[in-house]
């Protein structure tokens, strides 16, 4: 017997999709996505509450009401609005998180279907989430095209890295 026959070679490739999804690193990768989704949802609520509304408020009294007594019984609640420089920055910050959420979903779904990398994608997904939170805060503070170019380049690079790992280690 040769030394090669005594040492069984095992592949690190996970053939079954169920086994891949049960991998701890894959679970934590999707937890990173869920964390970003919760952060996006909170910003969505805040954005909806504090930015100005385009549509008229439906609780305002109707000016064309025939009965004056009926129009006085309607409840009027003015929606709070932040005017000035914060509302547009909040909107841009919301777009940063929304775009990064969509990009992360796309690359994670591809990696999962490919049964690609596990640990490396988990690390990159948490970097993706961390950068999304940091760039959201930066977008609230700084209004610069160069900053936008920097974070879009970083998100694109992280997405390409996850895609590269999916194609390198998956689709077998």
mmCIF file of N, CA and C in Angstrom, residues 52-58 60:
data_model
loop_
_atom_site.group_PDB
_atom_site.id
_atom_site.type_symbol
_atom_site.label_atom_id
_atom_site.label_comp_id
_atom_site.label_asym_id
_atom_site.label_seq_id
_atom_site.Cartn_x
_atom_site.Cartn_y
_atom_site.Cartn_z
ATOM 1 N N UNK A 52 -41.227 65.463 3.982
ATOM 2 C CA UNK A 52 -42.484 66.054 3.528
ATOM 3 C C UNK A 52 -43.265 65.107 2.641
ATOM 4 N N UNK A 53 -44.553 65.223 2.695
ATOM 5 C CA UNK A 53 -45.438 64.385 1.897
ATOM 6 C C UNK A 53 -45.815 65.119 0.613
ATOM 7 N N UNK A 54 -45.850 64.395 -0.495
ATOM 8 C CA UNK A 54 -46.256 64.976 -1.770
ATOM 9 C C UNK A 54 -47.778 64.979 -1.872
ATOM 10 N N UNK A 55 -48.418 63.905 -1.414
ATOM 11 C CA UNK A 55 -49.865 63.800 -1.487
ATOM 12 C C UNK A 55 -50.498 64.608 -0.361
ATOM 13 N N UNK A 56 -51.674 65.177 -0.579
ATOM 14 C CA UNK A 56 -52.329 65.919 0.496
ATOM 15 C C UNK A 56 -52.766 64.977 1.609
ATOM 16 N N UNK A 57 -52.826 65.510 2.808
ATOM 17 C CA UNK A 57 -53.227 64.740 3.974
ATOM 18 C C UNK A 57 -54.725 64.444 3.869
ATOM 19 N N UNK A 58 -55.105 63.204 4.001
ATOM 20 C CA UNK A 58 -56.513 62.826 3.857
ATOM 21 C C UNK A 58 -57.335 63.157 5.095
ATOM 22 N N UNK A 60 -57.354 66.125 6.501
ATOM 23 C CA UNK A 60 -57.677 67.549 6.513
ATOM 24 C C UNK A 60 -59.157 67.755 6.202
#
